[in-house]
C-alpha cells in the first residue's frame, strides 16, 4: 500500500476471512503524533496522517472440500451401506459431503438422518433397472436409453456447476459412467470408487473390457475396495500407482462393539448364520447343504439366513426356501428377512458363514462378524483372503464346496474354546486393520493428494 508512509504504523484491528476467495480487511492507522488508534470517542485530529483504509483483495482460503458422492440407487446394498458408513465419520472440517441419488429409497433417509446433505435427481427406471447381466451393445445403444442417459448427464453437469462442486466421487457402475462424463465436462476432478470385480464372471465380457479401458481414461483417480477388485481392472495384475489405489471398507461396529459383551444363547445351543442379500452367487443353497450335514450330527444346532432378495432375485429366494423344506430343515432354519440391526443379529449368532460361489469384491459381512468376535468360515476367493489373511483369524474354505464348510463348522462346534480363541483373534485383527475411521482417513488422504496434484483452472468455489 504505497500511500502509507514511514510516518504511519499499521495496526490491523479487524480481519474477516469469508468462506470464499474474497476477503475484506479494515485497517486503522496509529497516529505518530498521539500514539493512539482513533476511535469514535477519540477521533484523530491529524487527518493527513490518521485515517481508516478499507481494502478488498483476493486471498486463498481453506474451507472444506465440497465433494459430491453419486449413486444410481438408494437401495441398501453393500456399496450403499459402505458409503453411508463412510459419510457418518468423514472429517467435516476437511470435507463437506453432498450426495446425489438417481432414485428414492432407504439410503436417502438414512443419509439425511446422519446430517448428510442429500439431493435427488430421479432417472427413468428403464435405465436404472437394467441388470448388469443384460448389458451389452444392443441394450446400451437403444435410442430411448441413449436419450435418457444423455439427459441425465446434462442434469448432473448442471448440478455440479450450480453447486460449485470440487470433487465428484462416484459409488456405482452406472454412476461412474453418467456422473463421470458430467464431471469431465464440468472440469471437476473425478474419482471412481470401484466396489465390484470387473471380470467376465461378473459382467458381460464386452462390457467388462470397455469398462477397464474407460477406467484408464475417464477418472482422475480410481479407488478400489480390495486388491482383488483392482486386479480385475488390470487383467488380474495388481498394480497400485498414483492413478489407482486400494482403500479397504471398514466397519463402524469395530469401535461400537469394543466395550460390549456379546451374549451367548440362553439355551446353550449353537446358532450358525449367513448374512447378506439373497442371491445365487451369495451361496445360500451351499449353506443349506452344509446345514443338512451338520443337522445329522448336531441336531440341536440352529441356522439363520439373514437377508432378502434384491434386483429381481425373488425367484432364487423361493428356491432356497423350498430347498430348506426338501432337506427337512424347516424346524432348524429361520429366514429372518432383511435386518438393519447388524449388531443385534450378530448377538444372536455363534458362528458366521460366508458362502459366496464367485470371488467377493471385498466381504463386508466378514469384517462385521469378526468385529463382534464371531468365528468366521469364509470361501477363499476375491477380496476375502485380504481379510482372512491367516487361519489364525478365520477359516478359509474352497468356493462351491458344502463339504468343506461342513468340516470347518464341525471343528468349531466340537471345540468351543477354539471357536472363542478364533473369534477373539479375528476381532483384534479388525480393530487393527478394518475400522471405518481408518477407511475415512484413507479417503481423505486421497482427496488431499488429488487436489494438490490436479491442475486447477479455477479457484476453490464458495
JSON list of N, CA and C in Angstrom, two decimals, residues 235-300:
[
{"chain": "A", "resi": 235, "resn": "UNK", "atom": "N", "xyz": [-6.53, -56.87, -15.66]},
{"chain": "A", "resi": 235, "resn": "UNK", "atom": "CA", "xyz": [-6.34, -58.23, -16.19]},
{"chain": "A", "resi": 235, "resn": "UNK", "atom": "C", "xyz": [-5.59, -59.10, -15.20]},
{"chain": "A", "resi": 236, "resn": "UNK", "atom": "N", "xyz": [-6.07, -59.05, -13.94]},
{"chain": "A", "resi": 236, "resn": "UNK", "atom": "CA", "xyz": [-5.57, -59.90, -12.85]},
{"chain": "A", "resi": 236, "resn": "UNK", "atom": "C", "xyz": [-4.12, -59.61, -12.48]},
{"chain": "A", "resi": 237, "resn": "UNK", "atom": "N", "xyz": [-3.69, -58.39, -12.73]},
{"chain": "A", "resi": 237, "resn": "UNK", "atom": "CA", "xyz": [-2.38, -57.94, -12.25]},
{"chain": "A", "resi": 237, "resn": "UNK", "atom": "C", "xyz": [-2.61, -56.83, -11.22]},
{"chain": "A", "resi": 238, "resn": "UNK", "atom": "N", "xyz": [-2.00, -56.99, -10.05]},
{"chain": "A", "resi": 238, "resn": "UNK", "atom": "CA", "xyz": [-2.14, -55.98, -9.00]},
{"chain": "A", "resi": 238, "resn": "UNK", "atom": "C", "xyz": [-1.14, -54.88, -9.24]},
{"chain": "A", "resi": 239, "resn": "UNK", "atom": "N", "xyz": [-1.65, -53.68, -9.58]},
{"chain": "A", "resi": 239, "resn": "UNK", "atom": "CA", "xyz": [-0.76, -52.54, -9.84]},
{"chain": "A", "resi": 239, "resn": "UNK", "atom": "C", "xyz": [-1.33, -51.33, -9.12]},
{"chain": "A", "resi": 240, "resn": "UNK", "atom": "N", "xyz": [-0.63, -50.85, -8.11]},
{"chain": "A", "resi": 240, "resn": "UNK", "atom": "CA", "xyz": [-1.06, -49.62, -7.45]},
{"chain": "A", "resi": 240, "resn": "UNK", "atom": "C", "xyz": [-0.11, -48.50, -7.87]},
{"chain": "A", "resi": 241, "resn": "UNK", "atom": "N", "xyz": [-0.68, -47.38, -8.24]},
{"chain": "A", "resi": 241, "resn": "UNK", "atom": "CA", "xyz": [0.11, -46.23, -8.67]},
{"chain": "A", "resi": 241, "resn": "UNK", "atom": "C", "xyz": [-0.65, -44.99, -8.29]},
{"chain": "A", "resi": 242, "resn": "UNK", "atom": "N", "xyz": [-0.21, -43.87, -8.80]},
{"chain": "A", "resi": 242, "resn": "UNK", "atom": "CA", "xyz": [-0.89, -42.62, -8.45]},
{"chain": "A", "resi": 242, "resn": "UNK", "atom": "C", "xyz": [-2.31, -42.54, -8.97]},
{"chain": "A", "resi": 243, "resn": "UNK", "atom": "N", "xyz": [-2.62, -43.33, -9.98]},
{"chain": "A", "resi": 243, "resn": "UNK", "atom": "CA", "xyz": [-3.95, -43.31, -10.59]},
{"chain": "A", "resi": 243, "resn": "UNK", "atom": "C", "xyz": [-4.90, -44.31, -9.95]},
{"chain": "A", "resi": 244, "resn": "UNK", "atom": "N", "xyz": [-4.38, -45.36, -9.33]},
{"chain": "A", "resi": 244, "resn": "UNK", "atom": "CA", "xyz": [-5.20, -46.42, -8.77]},
{"chain": "A", "resi": 244, "resn": "UNK", "atom": "C", "xyz": [-4.70, -46.77, -7.37]},
{"chain": "A", "resi": 245, "resn": "UNK", "atom": "N", "xyz": [-5.60, -46.74, -6.39]},
{"chain": "A", "resi": 245, "resn": "UNK", "atom": "CA", "xyz": [-5.22, -47.08, -5.02]},
{"chain": "A", "resi": 245, "resn": "UNK", "atom": "C", "xyz": [-6.27, -48.01, -4.42]},
{"chain": "A", "resi": 246, "resn": "UNK", "atom": "N", "xyz": [-5.92, -48.65, -3.32]},
{"chain": "A", "resi": 246, "resn": "UNK", "atom": "CA", "xyz": [-6.84, -49.52, -2.59]},
{"chain": "A", "resi": 246, "resn": "UNK", "atom": "C", "xyz": [-7.11, -48.93, -1.22]},
{"chain": "A", "resi": 247, "resn": "UNK", "atom": "N", "xyz": [-8.38, -48.80, -0.88]},
{"chain": "A", "resi": 247, "resn": "UNK", "atom": "CA", "xyz": [-8.80, -48.42, 0.48]},
{"chain": "A", "resi": 247, "resn": "UNK", "atom": "C", "xyz": [-9.87, -49.43, 0.89]},
{"chain": "A", "resi": 248, "resn": "UNK", "atom": "N", "xyz": [-9.52, -50.29, 1.83]},
{"chain": "A", "resi": 248, "resn": "UNK", "atom": "CA", "xyz": [-10.48, -51.30, 2.27]},
{"chain": "A", "resi": 248, "resn": "UNK", "atom": "C", "xyz": [-11.66, -50.66, 3.00]},
{"chain": "A", "resi": 249, "resn": "UNK", "atom": "N", "xyz": [-12.82, -51.26, 2.84]},
{"chain": "A", "resi": 249, "resn": "UNK", "atom": "CA", "xyz": [-14.00, -50.80, 3.57]},
{"chain": "A", "resi": 249, "resn": "UNK", "atom": "C", "xyz": [-13.90, -51.24, 5.03]},
{"chain": "A", "resi": 250, "resn": "UNK", "atom": "N", "xyz": [-14.04, -50.28, 5.94]},
{"chain": "A", "resi": 250, "resn": "UNK", "atom": "CA", "xyz": [-14.04, -50.60, 7.35]},
{"chain": "A", "resi": 250, "resn": "UNK", "atom": "C", "xyz": [-15.45, -50.74, 7.89]},
{"chain": "A", "resi": 251, "resn": "UNK", "atom": "N", "xyz": [-15.56, -51.11, 9.13]},
{"chain": "A", "resi": 251, "resn": "UNK", "atom": "CA", "xyz": [-16.87, -51.26, 9.76]},
{"chain": "A", "resi": 251, "resn": "UNK", "atom": "C", "xyz": [-16.98, -50.36, 10.98]},
{"chain": "A", "resi": 252, "resn": "UNK", "atom": "N", "xyz": [-18.12, -49.72, 11.18]},
{"chain": "A", "resi": 252, "resn": "UNK", "atom": "CA", "xyz": [-18.33, -48.93, 12.40]},
{"chain": "A", "resi": 252, "resn": "UNK", "atom": "C", "xyz": [-18.52, -49.81, 13.62]},
{"chain": "A", "resi": 253, "resn": "UNK", "atom": "N", "xyz": [-18.79, -51.10, 13.41]},
{"chain": "A", "resi": 253, "resn": "UNK", "atom": "CA", "xyz": [-19.02, -51.99, 14.55]},
{"chain": "A", "resi": 253, "resn": "UNK", "atom": "C", "xyz": [-17.75, -52.25, 15.34]},
{"chain": "A", "resi": 254, "resn": "UNK", "atom": "N", "xyz": [-16.59, -52.08, 14.69]},
{"chain": "A", "resi": 254, "resn": "UNK", "atom": "CA", "xyz": [-15.32, -52.38, 15.37]},
{"chain": "A", "resi": 254, "resn": "UNK", "atom": "C", "xyz": [-15.19, -51.60, 16.67]},
{"chain": "A", "resi": 255, "resn": "UNK", "atom": "N", "xyz": [-15.47, -50.30, 16.62]},
{"chain": "A", "resi": 255, "resn": "UNK", "atom": "CA", "xyz": [-15.40, -49.47, 17.83]},
{"chain": "A", "resi": 255, "resn": "UNK", "atom": "C", "xyz": [-16.68, -49.56, 18.64]},
{"chain": "A", "resi": 256, "resn": "UNK", "atom": "N", "xyz": [-17.81, -49.69, 17.96]},
{"chain": "A", "resi": 256, "resn": "UNK", "atom": "CA", "xyz": [-19.10, -49.72, 18.66]},
{"chain": "A", "resi": 256, "resn": "UNK", "atom": "C", "xyz": [-19.20, -50.93, 19.58]},
{"chain": "A", "resi": 257, "resn": "UNK", "atom": "N", "xyz": [-18.60, -52.05, 19.19]},
{"chain": "A", "resi": 257, "resn": "UNK", "atom": "CA", "xyz": [-18.70, -53.28, 19.98]},
{"chain": "A", "resi": 257, "resn": "UNK", "atom": "C", "xyz": [-17.49, -53.50, 20.87]},
{"chain": "A", "resi": 258, "resn": "UNK", "atom": "N", "xyz": [-16.57, -52.52, 20.90]},
{"chain": "A", "resi": 258, "resn": "UNK", "atom": "CA", "xyz": [-15.32, -52.71, 21.62]},
{"chain": "A", "resi": 258, "resn": "UNK", "atom": "C", "xyz": [-15.55, -53.01, 23.10]},
{"chain": "A", "resi": 259, "resn": "UNK", "atom": "N", "xyz": [-16.51, -52.31, 23.70]},
{"chain": "A", "resi": 259, "resn": "UNK", "atom": "CA", "xyz": [-16.75, -52.48, 25.13]},
{"chain": "A", "resi": 259, "resn": "UNK", "atom": "C", "xyz": [-18.06, -53.22, 25.41]},
{"chain": "A", "resi": 260, "resn": "UNK", "atom": "N", "xyz": [-18.61, -53.83, 24.37]},
{"chain": "A", "resi": 260, "resn": "UNK", "atom": "CA", "xyz": [-19.87, -54.55, 24.55]},
{"chain": "A", "resi": 260, "resn": "UNK", "atom": "C", "xyz": [-19.60, -56.04, 24.65]},
{"chain": "A", "resi": 261, "resn": "UNK", "atom": "N", "xyz": [-20.18, -56.68, 25.63]},
{"chain": "A", "resi": 261, "resn": "UNK", "atom": "CA", "xyz": [-20.02, -58.11, 25.80]},
{"chain": "A", "resi": 261, "resn": "UNK", "atom": "C", "xyz": [-21.10, -58.82, 24.99]},
{"chain": "A", "resi": 262, "resn": "UNK", "atom": "N", "xyz": [-20.71, -59.45, 23.91]},
{"chain": "A", "resi": 262, "resn": "UNK", "atom": "CA", "xyz": [-21.68, -60.17, 23.10]},
{"chain": "A", "resi": 262, "resn": "UNK", "atom": "C", "xyz": [-22.17, -61.38, 23.88]},
{"chain": "A", "resi": 263, "resn": "UNK", "atom": "N", "xyz": [-23.49, -61.57, 23.91]},
{"chain": "A", "resi": 263, "resn": "UNK", "atom": "CA", "xyz": [-24.09, -62.59, 24.75]},
{"chain": "A", "resi": 263, "resn": "UNK", "atom": "C", "xyz": [-24.09, -63.96, 24.06]},
{"chain": "A", "resi": 264, "resn": "UNK", "atom": "N", "xyz": [-24.31, -64.99, 24.88]},
{"chain": "A", "resi": 264, "resn": "UNK", "atom": "CA", "xyz": [-24.48, -66.34, 24.37]},
{"chain": "A", "resi": 264, "resn": "UNK", "atom": "C", "xyz": [-25.95, -66.71, 24.47]},
{"chain": "A", "resi": 265, "resn": "UNK", "atom": "N", "xyz": [-26.40, -67.62, 23.63]},
{"chain": "A", "resi": 265, "resn": "UNK", "atom": "CA", "xyz": [-27.79, -68.05, 23.71]},
{"chain": "A", "resi": 265, "resn": "UNK", "atom": "C", "xyz": [-28.07, -68.69, 25.05]},
{"chain": "A", "resi": 266, "resn": "UNK", "atom": "N", "xyz": [-29.20, -68.34, 25.64]},
{"chain": "A", "resi": 266, "resn": "UNK", "atom": "CA", "xyz": [-29.54, -68.82, 26.97]},
{"chain": "A", "resi": 266, "resn": "UNK", "atom": "C", "xyz": [-29.76, -70.34, 26.99]},
{"chain": "A", "resi": 267, "resn": "UNK", "atom": "N", "xyz": [-30.23, -70.90, 25.84]},
{"chain": "A", "resi": 267, "resn": "UNK", "atom": "CA", "xyz": [-30.48, -72.35, 25.83]},
{"chain": "A", "resi": 267, "resn": "UNK", "atom": "C", "xyz": [-29.21, -73.14, 25.57]},
{"chain": "A", "resi": 268, "resn": "UNK", "atom": "N", "xyz": [-28.09, -72.44, 25.35]},
{"chain": "A", "resi": 268, "resn": "UNK", "atom": "CA", "xyz": [-26.82, -73.12, 25.16]},
{"chain": "A", "resi": 268, "resn": "UNK", "atom": "C", "xyz": [-26.62, -73.70, 23.78]},
{"chain": "A", "resi": 269, "resn": "UNK", "atom": "N", "xyz": [-27.63, -73.63, 22.91]},
{"chain": "A", "resi": 269, "resn": "UNK", "atom": "CA", "xyz": [-27.50, -74.17, 21.56]},
{"chain": "A", "resi": 269, "resn": "UNK", "atom": "C", "xyz": [-26.65, -73.25, 20.69]},
{"chain": "A", "resi": 270, "resn": "UNK", "atom": "N", "xyz": [-25.94, -73.86, 19.76]},
{"chain": "A", "resi": 270, "resn": "UNK", "atom": "CA", "xyz": [-25.15, -73.10, 18.80]},
{"chain": "A", "resi": 270, "resn": "UNK", "atom": "C", "xyz": [-26.05, -72.64, 17.66]},
{"chain": "A", "resi": 271, "resn": "UNK", "atom": "N", "xyz": [-25.91, -71.38, 17.28]},
{"chain": "A", "resi": 271, "resn": "UNK", "atom": "CA", "xyz": [-26.66, -70.84, 16.14]},
{"chain": "A", "resi": 271, "resn": "UNK", "atom": "C", "xyz": [-25.66, -70.37, 15.10]},
{"chain": "A", "resi": 272, "resn": "UNK", "atom": "N", "xyz": [-25.86, -70.85, 13.88]},
{"chain": "A", "resi": 272, "resn": "UNK", "atom": "CA", "xyz": [-24.97, -70.53, 12.77]},
{"chain": "A", "resi": 272, "resn": "UNK", "atom": "C", "xyz": [-25.75, -69.71, 11.76]},
{"chain": "A", "resi": 273, "resn": "UNK", "atom": "N", "xyz": [-25.16, -68.63, 11.27]},
{"chain": "A", "resi": 273, "resn": "UNK", "atom": "CA", "xyz": [-25.88, -67.77, 10.36]},
{"chain": "A", "resi": 273, "resn": "UNK", "atom": "C", "xyz": [-25.10, -67.40, 9.11]},
{"chain": "A", "resi": 274, "resn": "UNK", "atom": "N", "xyz": [-25.85, -67.06, 8.07]},
{"chain": "A", "resi": 274, "resn": "UNK", "atom": "CA", "xyz": [-25.29, -66.47, 6.86]},
{"chain": "A", "resi": 274, "resn": "UNK", "atom": "C", "xyz": [-26.03, -65.16, 6.65]},
{"chain": "A", "resi": 275, "resn": "UNK", "atom": "N", "xyz": [-25.28, -64.08, 6.43]},
{"chain": "A", "resi": 275, "resn": "UNK", "atom": "CA", "xyz": [-25.86, -62.73, 6.38]},
{"chain": "A", "resi": 275, "resn": "UNK", "atom": "C", "xyz": [-25.59, -62.10, 5.02]},
{"chain": "A", "resi": 276, "resn": "UNK", "atom": "N", "xyz": [-26.61, -61.52, 4.43]},
{"chain": "A", "resi": 276, "resn": "UNK", "atom": "CA", "xyz": [-26.41, -60.80, 3.18]},
{"chain": "A", "resi": 276, "resn": "UNK", "atom": "C", "xyz": [-27.57, -60.97, 2.23]},
{"chain": "A", "resi": 277, "resn": "UNK", "atom": "N", "xyz": [-27.50, -60.24, 1.16]},
{"chain": "A", "resi": 277, "resn": "UNK", "atom": "CA", "xyz": [-28.54, -60.31, 0.13]},
{"chain": "A", "resi": 277, "resn": "UNK", "atom": "C", "xyz": [-28.70, -61.74, -0.36]},
{"chain": "A", "resi": 278, "resn": "UNK", "atom": "N", "xyz": [-29.95, -62.16, -0.53]},
{"chain": "A", "resi": 278, "resn": "UNK", "atom": "CA", "xyz": [-30.22, -63.50, -1.03]},
{"chain": "A", "resi": 278, "resn": "UNK", "atom": "C", "xyz": [-30.08, -63.49, -2.55]},
{"chain": "A", "resi": 279, "resn": "UNK", "atom": "N", "xyz": [-29.05, -64.18, -3.01]},
{"chain": "A", "resi": 279, "resn": "UNK", "atom": "CA", "xyz": [-28.69, -64.17, -4.42]},
{"chain": "A", "resi": 279, "resn": "UNK", "atom": "C", "xyz": [-27.94, -65.45, -4.74]},
{"chain": "A", "resi": 280, "resn": "UNK", "atom": "N", "xyz": [-28.08, -66.00, -5.94]},
{"chain": "A", "resi": 280, "resn": "UNK", "atom": "CA", "xyz": [-27.40, -67.26, -6.26]},
{"chain": "A", "resi": 280, "resn": "UNK", "atom": "C", "xyz": [-25.91, -67.25, -5.96]},
{"chain": "A", "resi": 281, "resn": "UNK", "atom": "N", "xyz": [-25.24, -66.12, -6.28]},
{"chain": "A", "resi": 281, "resn": "UNK", "atom": "CA", "xyz": [-23.78, -66.12, -6.08]},
{"chain": "A", "resi": 281, "resn": "UNK", "atom": "C", "xyz": [-23.38, -65.91, -4.63]},
{"chain": "A", "resi": 282, "resn": "UNK", "atom": "N", "xyz": [-24.34, -65.56, -3.77]},
{"chain": "A", "resi": 282, "resn": "UNK", "atom": "CA", "xyz": [-24.04, -65.45, -2.34]},
{"chain": "A", "resi": 282, "resn": "UNK", "atom": "C", "xyz": [-24.04, -66.82, -1.65]},
{"chain": "A", "resi": 283, "resn": "UNK", "atom": "N", "xyz": [-24.58, -67.83, -2.33]},
{"chain": "A", "resi": 283, "resn": "UNK", "atom": "CA", "xyz": [-24.40, -69.21, -1.87]},
{"chain": "A", "resi": 283, "resn": "UNK", "atom": "C", "xyz": [-25.29, -69.69, -0.74]},
{"chain": "A", "resi": 284, "resn": "UNK", "atom": "N", "xyz": [-26.49, -69.14, -0.62]},
{"chain": "A", "resi": 284, "resn": "UNK", "atom": "CA", "xyz": [-27.38, -69.64, 0.44]},
{"chain": "A", "resi": 284, "resn": "UNK", "atom": "C", "xyz": [-27.72, -71.12, 0.24]},
{"chain": "A", "resi": 285, "resn": "UNK", "atom": "N", "xyz": [-27.75, -71.58, -1.00]},
{"chain": "A", "resi": 285, "resn": "UNK", "atom": "CA", "xyz": [-28.02, -73.00, -1.25]},
{"chain": "A", "resi": 285, "resn": "UNK", "atom": "C", "xyz": [-26.87, -73.88, -0.75]},
{"chain": "A", "resi": 286, "resn": "UNK", "atom": "N", "xyz": [-25.64, -73.39, -0.87]},
{"chain": "A", "resi": 286, "resn": "UNK", "atom": "CA", "xyz": [-24.49, -74.12, -0.34]},
{"chain": "A", "resi": 286, "resn": "UNK", "atom": "C", "xyz": [-24.58, -74.18, 1.19]},
{"chain": "A", "resi": 287, "resn": "UNK", "atom": "N", "xyz": [-24.97, -73.08, 1.78]},
{"chain": "A", "resi": 287, "resn": "UNK", "atom": "CA", "xyz": [-25.14, -73.02, 3.24]},
{"chain": "A", "resi": 287, "resn": "UNK", "atom": "C", "xyz": [-26.16, -74.06, 3.70]},
{"chain": "A", "resi": 288, "resn": "UNK", "atom": "N", "xyz": [-27.28, -74.20, 2.99]},
{"chain": "A", "resi": 288, "resn": "UNK", "atom": "CA", "xyz": [-28.30, -75.17, 3.39]},
{"chain": "A", "resi": 288, "resn": "UNK", "atom": "C", "xyz": [-27.80, -76.60, 3.21]},
{"chain": "A", "resi": 289, "resn": "UNK", "atom": "N", "xyz": [-27.01, -76.85, 2.19]},
{"chain": "A", "resi": 289, "resn": "UNK", "atom": "CA", "xyz": [-26.45, -78.19, 2.01]},
{"chain": "A", "resi": 289, "resn": "UNK", "atom": "C", "xyz": [-25.52, -78.55, 3.17]},
{"chain": "A", "resi": 290, "resn": "UNK", "atom": "N", "xyz": [-24.73, -77.58, 3.62]},
{"chain": "A", "resi": 290, "resn": "UNK", "atom": "CA", "xyz": [-23.87, -77.81, 4.79]},
{"chain": "A", "resi": 290, "resn": "UNK", "atom": "C", "xyz": [-24.73, -77.98, 6.05]},
{"chain": "A", "resi": 291, "resn": "UNK", "atom": "N", "xyz": [-25.79, -77.18, 6.16]},
{"chain": "A", "resi": 291, "resn": "UNK", "atom": "CA", "xyz": [-26.67, -77.26, 7.33]},
{"chain": "A", "resi": 291, "resn": "UNK", "atom": "C", "xyz": [-27.30, -78.65, 7.45]},
{"chain": "A", "resi": 292, "resn": "UNK", "atom": "N", "xyz": [-27.64, -79.26, 6.32]},
{"chain": "A", "resi": 292, "resn": "UNK", "atom": "CA", "xyz": [-28.21, -80.61, 6.37]},
{"chain": "A", "resi": 292, "resn": "UNK", "atom": "C", "xyz": [-27.22, -81.60, 6.98]},
{"chain": "A", "resi": 293, "resn": "UNK", "atom": "N", "xyz": [-25.96, -81.49, 6.58]},
{"chain": "A", "resi": 293, "resn": "UNK", "atom": "CA", "xyz": [-24.95, -82.41, 7.11]},
{"chain": "A", "resi": 293, "resn": "UNK", "atom": "C", "xyz": [-24.71, -82.16, 8.60]},
{"chain": "A", "resi": 294, "resn": "UNK", "atom": "N", "xyz": [-24.67, -80.89, 9.00]},
{"chain": "A", "resi": 294, "resn": "UNK", "atom": "CA", "xyz": [-24.49, -80.58, 10.41]},
{"chain": "A", "resi": 294, "resn": "UNK", "atom": "C", "xyz": [-25.67, -81.09, 11.23]},
{"chain": "A", "resi": 295, "resn": "UNK", "atom": "N", "xyz": [-26.86, -80.96, 10.69]},
{"chain": "A", "resi": 295, "resn": "UNK", "atom": "CA", "xyz": [-28.06, -81.37, 11.41]},
{"chain": "A", "resi": 295, "resn": "UNK", "atom": "C", "xyz": [-28.06, -82.86, 11.75]},
{"chain": "A", "resi": 296, "resn": "UNK", "atom": "N", "xyz": [-27.47, -83.64, 10.90]},
{"chain": "A", "resi": 296, "resn": "UNK", "atom": "CA", "xyz": [-27.42, -85.08, 11.15]},
{"chain": "A", "resi": 296, "resn": "UNK", "atom": "C", "xyz": [-26.58, -85.42, 12.37]},
{"chain": "A", "resi": 297, "resn": "UNK", "atom": "N", "xyz": [-25.48, -84.68, 12.57]},
{"chain": "A", "resi": 297, "resn": "UNK", "atom": "CA", "xyz": [-24.57, -84.97, 13.69]},
{"chain": "A", "resi": 297, "resn": "UNK", "atom": "C", "xyz": [-24.88, -84.11, 14.91]},
{"chain": "A", "resi": 298, "resn": "UNK", "atom": "N", "xyz": [-25.37, -82.90, 14.68]},
{"chain": "A", "resi": 298, "resn": "UNK", "atom": "CA", "xyz": [-25.66, -81.97, 15.78]},
{"chain": "A", "resi": 298, "resn": "UNK", "atom": "C", "xyz": [-27.11, -81.45, 15.62]},
{"chain": "A", "resi": 299, "resn": "UNK", "atom": "N", "xyz": [-28.09, -82.26, 15.95]},
{"chain": "A", "resi": 299, "resn": "UNK", "atom": "CA", "xyz": [-29.50, -81.87, 15.74]},
{"chain": "A", "resi": 299, "resn": "UNK", "atom": "C", "xyz": [-29.94, -80.67, 16.55]},
{"chain": "A", "resi": 300, "resn": "UNK", "atom": "N", "xyz": [-29.18, -80.32, 17.58]},
{"chain": "A", "resi": 300, "resn": "UNK", "atom": "CA", "xyz": [-29.56, -79.17, 18.41]},
{"chain": "A", "resi": 300, "resn": "UNK", "atom": "C", "xyz": [-29.13, -77.83, 17.81]}
]
